[in-house]
Coordinates of C-alpha atoms and ligand atoms in Angstrom, one line a residue:
M675 CA -8.4 27.2 -16.4
S676 CA -10.6 28.1 -13.5
N677 CA -9.9 26.8 -10.1
T678 CA -13.3 26.7 -8.3
G679 CA -13.3 22.9 -7.8
A680 CA -16.6 22.6 -9.7
A681 CA -16.9 19.6 -12.0
P682 CA -16.3 20.4 -15.7
A683 CA -19.6 20.5 -17.6
E684 CA -19.0 17.3 -19.5
I685 CA -18.1 15.3 -16.5
A686 CA -21.0 16.7 -14.5
D687 CA -23.3 15.8 -17.3
R688 CA -22.1 12.2 -17.5
L689 CA -22.3 11.8 -13.7
R690 CA -25.9 13.2 -13.6
R691 CA -27.0 10.9 -16.4
S692 CA -25.5 7.8 -14.9
A693 CA -25.8 8.3 -11.1
P694 CA -28.4 6.0 -9.5
S695 CA -31.8 7.6 -8.8
G696 CA -31.9 9.5 -5.6
S697 CA -28.2 10.4 -5.8
D698 CA -27.5 13.4 -3.7
L699 CA -23.8 13.1 -2.8
A700 CA -20.7 13.7 -4.8
W701 CA -16.9 14.1 -4.2
R702 CA -14.0 15.3 -6.2
A703 CA -10.5 13.9 -5.5
P704 CA -7.6 15.4 -7.5
G705 CA -4.5 13.9 -9.1
R706 CA -1.2 15.5 -8.3
A707 CA 2.1 16.7 -9.8
N708 CA 5.1 16.8 -7.5
L709 CA 7.1 20.0 -8.0
I710 CA 10.2 18.5 -6.4
G711 CA 11.3 15.8 -3.9
E712 CA 11.3 12.5 -5.8
H713 CA 11.6 9.2 -4.0
T714 CA 12.2 11.1 -0.8
D715 CA 8.9 10.3 0.8
Y716 CA 9.6 6.7 1.8
N717 CA 13.0 7.9 3.0
D718 CA 11.3 10.0 5.7
G719 CA 12.2 13.1 3.7
F720 CA 10.5 16.2 2.2
V721 CA 8.2 16.5 -0.9
L722 CA 6.4 19.4 -2.5
P723 CA 3.4 18.3 -4.5
V724 CA 0.5 20.3 -5.9
A725 CA -3.0 18.9 -6.3
L726 CA -4.2 19.4 -9.9
R727 CA -7.5 20.5 -11.4
L728 CA -7.6 17.1 -13.0
A729 CA -9.7 14.9 -10.7
L730 CA -11.7 11.8 -10.2
Y731 CA -15.4 12.3 -9.4
I732 CA -17.9 10.0 -7.5
A733 CA -21.6 10.6 -7.3
G734 CA -24.3 8.5 -5.6
R735 CA -26.4 7.9 -2.6
R736 CA -26.0 6.3 0.8
S737 CA -27.6 2.9 0.9
P738 CA -29.4 1.7 4.1
G739 CA -28.6 -1.7 5.7
S740 CA -26.0 -2.7 8.2
P741 CA -23.1 -3.4 7.7
G742 CA -24.0 -2.6 4.1
S743 CA -22.0 -2.6 0.9
L744 CA -20.2 -0.3 -1.4
R745 CA -21.5 -0.6 -5.0
L746 CA -19.6 1.3 -7.7
T747 CA -19.7 1.5 -11.4
S748 CA -17.0 3.2 -13.5
L749 CA -17.9 5.3 -16.5
D750 CA -14.4 4.9 -17.8
E751 CA -13.8 1.2 -17.5
S752 CA -15.9 -2.0 -17.7
G753 CA -17.2 -3.8 -14.7
G754 CA -18.5 -2.8 -11.3
A755 CA -17.2 -3.3 -7.8
I756 CA -19.3 -4.6 -4.9
V757 CA -17.5 -4.7 -1.5
D758 CA -19.0 -6.0 1.7
L759 CA -18.4 -3.3 4.4
G760 CA -18.6 -5.9 7.1
T761 CA -16.1 -8.4 5.9
G762 CA -14.1 -6.4 3.3
E763 CA -14.8 -9.1 0.7
G764 CA -14.7 -7.6 -2.8
P765 CA -12.9 -7.8 -6.2
D766 CA -9.2 -8.5 -6.2
K767 CA -8.5 -7.5 -9.8
G768 CA -8.8 -4.4 -12.0
W769 CA -9.8 -1.0 -10.6
G770 CA -12.2 -2.8 -8.2
R771 CA -9.3 -4.0 -6.1
Y772 CA -8.7 -0.5 -5.0
A773 CA -12.2 -0.3 -3.6
T774 CA -11.6 -3.6 -1.7
A775 CA -8.3 -2.3 -0.4
V776 CA -9.7 1.0 0.8
V777 CA -12.6 -0.8 2.7
R778 CA -10.2 -3.2 4.3
S779 CA -7.8 -0.5 5.4
L780 CA -10.7 1.6 6.8
L781 CA -11.9 -1.5 8.7
D782 CA -8.4 -2.0 10.1
D783 CA -8.6 1.5 11.5
G784 CA -12.0 0.9 13.1
V785 CA -13.6 3.7 11.0
E786 CA -17.4 3.6 11.0
L787 CA -18.6 3.0 7.4
T788 CA -21.9 3.6 5.6
G789 CA -23.3 1.8 2.5
F790 CA -23.0 3.7 -0.8
T791 CA -24.1 3.1 -4.3
G792 CA -22.7 5.3 -7.0
V793 CA -20.7 5.9 -10.2
L794 CA -17.2 7.3 -10.8
V795 CA -15.5 9.1 -13.6
S796 CA -11.9 10.2 -13.9
E797 CA -10.1 12.9 -15.8
V798 CA -6.7 11.8 -14.3
P799 CA -5.0 9.7 -17.0
R800 CA -4.0 6.3 -15.8
G801 CA -0.4 5.2 -15.9
A802 CA 0.9 8.7 -16.5
G803 CA 2.4 9.3 -13.0
L804 CA -0.3 11.8 -11.9
S805 CA -1.6 9.5 -9.0
S806 CA -4.9 8.3 -10.6
S807 CA -4.9 5.5 -8.0
A808 CA -4.5 7.8 -5.0
A809 CA -7.4 9.9 -6.3
L810 CA -9.5 6.8 -6.6
E811 CA -8.6 5.7 -3.1
V812 CA -9.3 9.1 -1.5
A813 CA -12.7 9.5 -3.4
I814 CA -13.9 6.0 -2.4
A815 CA -12.9 6.5 1.2
S816 CA -14.7 9.9 1.3
A817 CA -17.9 8.3 0.0
I818 CA -18.1 5.5 2.6
V819 CA -17.0 7.1 5.9
A820 CA -19.9 7.9 8.2
E821 CA -18.1 11.1 9.4
P822 CA -15.4 13.0 7.4
L823 CA -11.8 12.1 8.3
D824 CA -9.1 14.7 8.6
P825 CA -6.8 14.6 5.6
V826 CA -3.7 13.2 7.3
R827 CA -5.7 10.2 8.7
M828 CA -7.4 9.8 5.3
A829 CA -4.0 9.7 3.5
K830 CA -2.5 7.2 6.0
I831 CA -5.5 4.9 5.6
C832 CA -5.4 5.1 1.8
R833 CA -1.6 4.6 1.7
R834 CA -2.0 1.5 3.8
A835 CA -4.7 0.3 1.4
E836 CA -2.1 0.6 -1.4
N837 CA 0.8 -0.9 0.6
V838 CA -0.9 -3.8 2.3
Y839 CA -3.8 -4.7 0.1
V840 CA -2.8 -3.6 -3.4
G841 CA 0.9 -4.5 -2.8
I842 CA 2.7 -1.3 -4.0
Q843 CA 5.3 0.0 -1.6
S844 CA 4.6 3.7 -2.2
G845 CA 5.2 6.6 0.2
I846 CA 2.5 9.0 1.6
M847 CA 2.9 11.8 -0.9
D848 CA 0.2 10.9 -3.5
Q849 CA -2.6 10.2 -1.1
L850 CA -1.8 13.2 1.1
A851 CA -1.6 15.6 -1.9
S852 CA -5.1 14.3 -3.1
A853 CA -6.6 14.6 0.4
A854 CA -5.0 17.9 1.6
G855 CA -4.2 19.9 -1.5
R856 CA -4.7 23.7 -1.2
S857 CA -5.8 26.0 -4.0
G858 CA -2.9 28.2 -5.1
C859 CA -0.4 26.3 -3.0
A860 CA 2.2 23.5 -3.0
L861 CA 2.3 21.3 0.0
L862 CA 5.6 21.0 1.9
I863 CA 5.2 17.6 3.5
D864 CA 7.6 16.3 6.1
C865 CA 7.2 12.6 5.5
R866 CA 8.8 11.6 8.8
D867 CA 6.2 13.2 11.1
I868 CA 3.6 13.6 8.3
T869 CA 3.0 17.3 8.8
V870 CA 1.9 19.6 6.0
E871 CA 2.6 23.3 5.3
A872 CA 1.0 25.2 2.5
V873 CA 3.5 27.2 0.4
E874 CA 2.0 29.7 -2.0
V875 CA 2.9 29.4 -5.6
P876 CA 3.4 32.9 -7.1
D877 CA 0.3 34.0 -8.9
R878 CA 2.3 34.6 -12.0
L879 CA 3.1 30.9 -12.4
R880 CA 1.1 28.1 -14.0
V881 CA 1.7 24.5 -13.5
V882 CA 2.0 22.8 -16.9
V883 CA 2.0 19.0 -16.9
I884 CA 3.1 17.3 -20.0
D885 CA 2.7 13.6 -20.6
S886 CA 5.7 12.2 -22.5
A887 CA 3.6 9.3 -23.9
V888 CA 6.4 7.0 -22.7
Q889 CA 4.7 4.1 -21.0
R890 CA 5.7 3.6 -17.4
G891 CA 6.4 -0.1 -18.2
L892 CA 9.1 -0.8 -15.6
A893 CA 7.6 1.5 -13.0
E894 CA 6.6 -1.0 -10.4
S895 CA 9.8 -3.2 -10.5
G896 CA 12.0 -0.1 -10.9
Y897 CA 10.3 1.6 -8.0
N898 CA 10.6 -1.3 -5.6
E899 CA 14.2 -1.8 -6.5
R900 CA 15.1 1.9 -5.9
R901 CA 13.4 1.6 -2.5
K902 CA 15.5 -1.4 -1.5
Q903 CA 18.7 0.4 -2.7
C904 CA 17.9 3.4 -0.5
E905 CA 17.3 1.1 2.5
A906 CA 20.6 -0.6 1.8
A907 CA 22.4 2.8 1.7
A908 CA 20.8 3.8 5.0
S909 CA 21.8 0.6 6.6
I910 CA 25.5 0.8 5.5
M911 CA 25.6 4.3 7.0
G912 CA 23.9 3.0 10.2
V913 CA 21.0 5.4 10.1
A914 CA 17.3 4.7 10.3
S915 CA 16.5 6.3 6.9
L916 CA 18.3 8.5 4.4
R917 CA 16.6 11.5 6.1
D918 CA 19.2 11.1 8.8
A919 CA 22.2 11.2 6.4
D920 CA 24.0 14.2 4.9
G921 CA 26.6 14.6 2.2
E922 CA 29.5 14.3 4.7
L923 CA 28.2 11.0 6.2
L924 CA 27.7 9.6 2.7
E925 CA 31.2 10.5 1.6
S926 CA 32.7 8.9 4.6
H927 CA 31.0 5.6 3.7
R928 CA 31.6 5.8 0.0
E929 CA 34.3 3.1 0.0
R930 CA 31.9 0.7 1.6
M931 CA 29.1 1.1 -0.9
D932 CA 28.9 0.0 -4.5
D933 CA 28.6 2.9 -6.9
V934 CA 24.9 2.3 -7.6
I935 CA 23.9 2.4 -4.0
Y936 CA 26.1 5.5 -3.5
R937 CA 24.4 7.4 -6.3
R938 CA 20.9 6.5 -5.2
A939 CA 21.7 7.9 -1.8
R940 CA 23.3 11.0 -3.2
H941 CA 20.1 11.7 -5.2
V942 CA 17.8 11.4 -2.1
I943 CA 20.1 13.4 0.2
G944 CA 20.6 16.2 -2.4
E945 CA 16.9 16.2 -3.2
N946 CA 15.8 16.8 0.4
G947 CA 17.9 20.0 0.3
R948 CA 16.5 21.0 -3.0
V949 CA 13.0 20.8 -1.7
M950 CA 13.8 23.3 1.1
D951 CA 15.6 25.6 -1.4
T952 CA 12.6 25.4 -3.7
V953 CA 10.3 26.5 -0.9
A954 CA 12.6 29.5 -0.3
A955 CA 12.7 30.3 -4.0
L956 CA 8.8 30.1 -4.3
R957 CA 8.5 32.5 -1.3
T958 CA 10.8 35.0 -2.8
A959 CA 9.5 34.4 -6.4
D960 CA 13.1 33.8 -7.4
F961 CA 12.4 32.3 -10.9
E962 CA 16.1 31.9 -11.8
R963 CA 16.7 29.8 -8.7
L964 CA 13.6 27.7 -9.3
G965 CA 14.9 26.9 -12.8
R966 CA 18.3 25.9 -11.5
L967 CA 16.8 23.7 -8.7
F968 CA 14.5 21.9 -11.1
D969 CA 17.4 21.4 -13.5
D970 CA 19.6 20.0 -10.8
S971 CA 16.8 17.8 -9.6
H972 CA 16.1 16.4 -13.0
R973 CA 19.8 15.7 -13.7
S974 CA 20.1 13.9 -10.3
Y975 CA 17.0 11.9 -11.0
A976 CA 18.2 10.9 -14.4
R977 CA 21.9 10.2 -13.7
D978 CA 22.1 9.2 -10.1
F979 CA 18.7 7.7 -9.6
E980 CA 18.4 6.5 -13.3
A981 CA 14.6 6.9 -13.3
S982 CA 14.3 9.0 -16.5
T983 CA 14.4 8.0 -20.2
P984 CA 16.1 9.6 -23.2
E985 CA 12.7 10.8 -24.5
I986 CA 11.9 12.5 -21.2
D987 CA 15.3 14.1 -21.0
S988 CA 14.5 15.6 -24.5
L989 CA 11.1 16.8 -23.2
V990 CA 12.8 18.6 -20.3
E991 CA 15.5 20.1 -22.6
V992 CA 13.0 21.4 -25.1
A993 CA 11.0 23.0 -22.2
Q994 CA 14.0 24.6 -20.7
D995 CA 14.7 26.3 -24.1
T996 CA 11.1 27.5 -24.5
D997 CA 10.2 31.2 -23.8
G998 CA 8.2 31.6 -20.6
V999 CA 9.3 28.3 -19.0
V1000 CA 10.8 29.0 -15.6
A1001 CA 11.5 25.4 -14.6
A1002 CA 11.0 21.9 -15.9
R1003 CA 11.7 18.3 -14.7
L1004 CA 10.3 14.8 -14.7
T1005 CA 7.7 14.4 -12.0
G1006 CA 6.4 11.3 -10.0
G1007 CA 7.7 7.8 -9.7
G1008 CA 9.7 7.9 -12.9
F1009 CA 10.5 5.4 -15.8
G1010 CA 8.0 7.3 -18.0
G1011 CA 5.1 9.6 -17.4
C1012 CA 4.9 13.3 -17.1
T1013 CA 7.1 16.4 -16.7
V1014 CA 6.1 19.3 -14.5
N1015 CA 6.8 22.8 -15.8
L1016 CA 6.4 26.1 -14.1
V1017 CA 5.5 28.6 -16.8
V1018 CA 4.7 32.4 -16.6
E1019 CA 1.1 33.2 -16.8
G1020 CA 0.1 34.4 -20.3
R1021 CA 2.7 32.2 -22.0
S1022 CA 1.5 28.8 -20.7
E1023 CA -0.7 27.8 -23.7
E1024 CA 1.7 28.9 -26.3
A1025 CA 4.7 27.5 -24.5
A1026 CA 3.0 24.2 -24.1
A1027 CA 2.2 24.0 -27.8
E1028 CA 5.8 24.9 -28.7
I1029 CA 7.1 22.2 -26.3
L1030 CA 4.8 19.6 -27.8
S1031 CA 5.9 20.3 -31.3
G1032 CA 9.6 20.4 -30.4
Y1033 CA 9.3 17.1 -28.6
Q1034 CA 7.5 15.5 -31.5
A1035 CA 10.2 16.7 -33.9
L1036 CA 12.9 15.1 -31.8
T1037 CA 11.3 11.9 -30.7
G1038 CA 8.3 11.3 -32.9
L1039 CA 6.1 11.1 -29.8
Q1040 CA 2.9 12.9 -29.4
G1041 CA 2.7 14.3 -25.9
R1042 CA -0.4 15.7 -24.1
V1043 CA -0.6 18.8 -21.9
W1044 CA -2.7 20.1 -19.0
V1045 CA -2.4 23.7 -17.8
S1046 CA -3.5 24.0 -14.2
E1047 CA -3.2 26.1 -11.0
P1048 CA -2.6 24.3 -7.8
A1049 CA -6.1 23.1 -6.7
D1050 CA -7.9 22.0 -3.5
G1051 CA -7.7 18.4 -2.2
A1052 CA -10.7 16.1 -1.9
I1053 CA -13.9 18.0 -1.4
P1054 CA -17.6 17.2 -1.2
L1055 CA -19.7 18.6 -4.0
E1056 CA -23.2 19.7 -4.1
F1057 CA -25.8 18.7 -6.8
L1058 CA -27.0 21.9 -8.3
T1059 CA -30.7 22.1 -9.2
E1060 CA -29.8 23.6 -12.6
G1061 CA -27.5 20.7 -13.3
G1062 CA -23.8 20.3 -12.6
F1063 CA -21.9 20.2 -9.3
A1064 CA -20.3 22.8 -7.1
P1065 CA -18.1 22.7 -4.0
K1066 CA -20.3 22.3 -0.9
A1067 CA -20.4 25.3 1.3
G1068 CA -18.4 24.7 4.4
G1069 CA -17.4 21.2 3.0
Ligands
LIG1831 C1 5.2 7.5 -6.6 C2 4.8 7.0 -5.2 C3 5.1 8.2 -4.2 C4 6.6 8.7 -4.4 C5 6.9 9.0 -5.9 C6 8.3 9.4 -6.2 O1 4.3 8.5 -7.1 O2 3.5 6.7 -5.1 O3 4.9 7.7 -2.9 O4 7.5 7.8 -3.9 O5 6.5 7.9 -6.7 O6 8.6 10.6 -5.6

C-alpha cells in the first residue's frame, strides 16, 4: 500500500462527482491504531499510536457571508449537517452532532472561522475502534478554520468537542494521532504535558489492523467505568493521576483497595512502562522484545483491565502463531474492535489471510484486514486537473 497521502482513486472519484460546483479545497484526516499504551492517556501517561492510511476526506469550497455556516453532506450516511458559525447551532444527533461539537469548541477557543460547503466520505470503519470520530472532528475543524492550527491545539479543541459537546470522556490520543501523525513513524505522546515525539517504525515492519467483527457494544459504559476506577485508585494512593504512581506505591496500598481497582491500576502503571520499552525496542529493531511487550500488554488489558473478549483473545493467539507476525494485541478503547499486528514486510498479506482463516475456524467470525504503513496526520489536498487529489505542496 502506498503512503503518499493521495486519496485512493475510488474515493477521489466520488468526491469529485459530489462536491459542490466551484470546490477547490480538500483535506484528509486519518484514523489511527495504537501500538501500545491503552487507557493511559486520560491517566496523564504515555501512548504510542500510528496514523493509518485509512482516512476521512472532505472536499468543498469556502462560502462567503459573515459569520457564515458550515454545510456538509456525507456520502456514507444519510442527512446533511448545517451549523451556524456564529451561534454554534446545529444538529444534536447522528454524525452531524460532531460538526456542531467541533464548531462550538472552536468558538470557545476564539478561533476565527470561515463558511464552508462540502461533502465528506470516509474509509475509516465506524465502531471498529480506529477513531473514525476523531478523523471526522479533525477534518471538519481543518475545513472551517480561517488559518491552519498547529496539531496540538487542533487536537485539544477536537478532544474538548468530544468531551464537552458529544459527552464522551476520551483522552487526547485519537485526535492527536489524526492531527499530528507522521509517515513511517509512531507518535510517542506524553499525555501530561501533551508533547509528541516521532519514533521511526523499522522499514521492515507493516502495521496490519484486523477487525474482529466483535461489536463494541459496551464500549461507552465500559470505558467510562474504567476511567472512574482509575481515578479511584489514584485517589486512594493520594496522587493526582496514575502517572504519578509506581508498582511500589501500588503494592503499599493494596490492602486498602478492592481487587478490581487494584488490577485496573496495575494495568495502567505497567502499561506506561511498556510504552517506553516499546520505543526502545522499535529504535533497536528488537523484534523479539516487541513481541513480548505486545503480549504482556494484551494479557494485562484482558486480565487486569478486562477490556478484551474471548474472540479477540483468539484473534491475538492465532496471530502470535502465524509466521511473519512480530507482535499482536487488541488496540483502542476495548470491548471489541481491532487488533494491531506488526508483521514483517513481504509476509503481511499472506499472514493476514492466514490469521483471518484461523480466526474464522475458531470463532465463526469473518474479520477484515487493512495493511498499512504509518501515515501522515491531517493534510490539505490539492485538486488535480487530471482528476484525483494529491497532498498540497508545503501544506
Ligand atoms: C479510546 C479513547 C482514547 C483512549 C483509548 C484507550 O480510543 O478515545 O482516548 O483512551 O480509547 O487507550
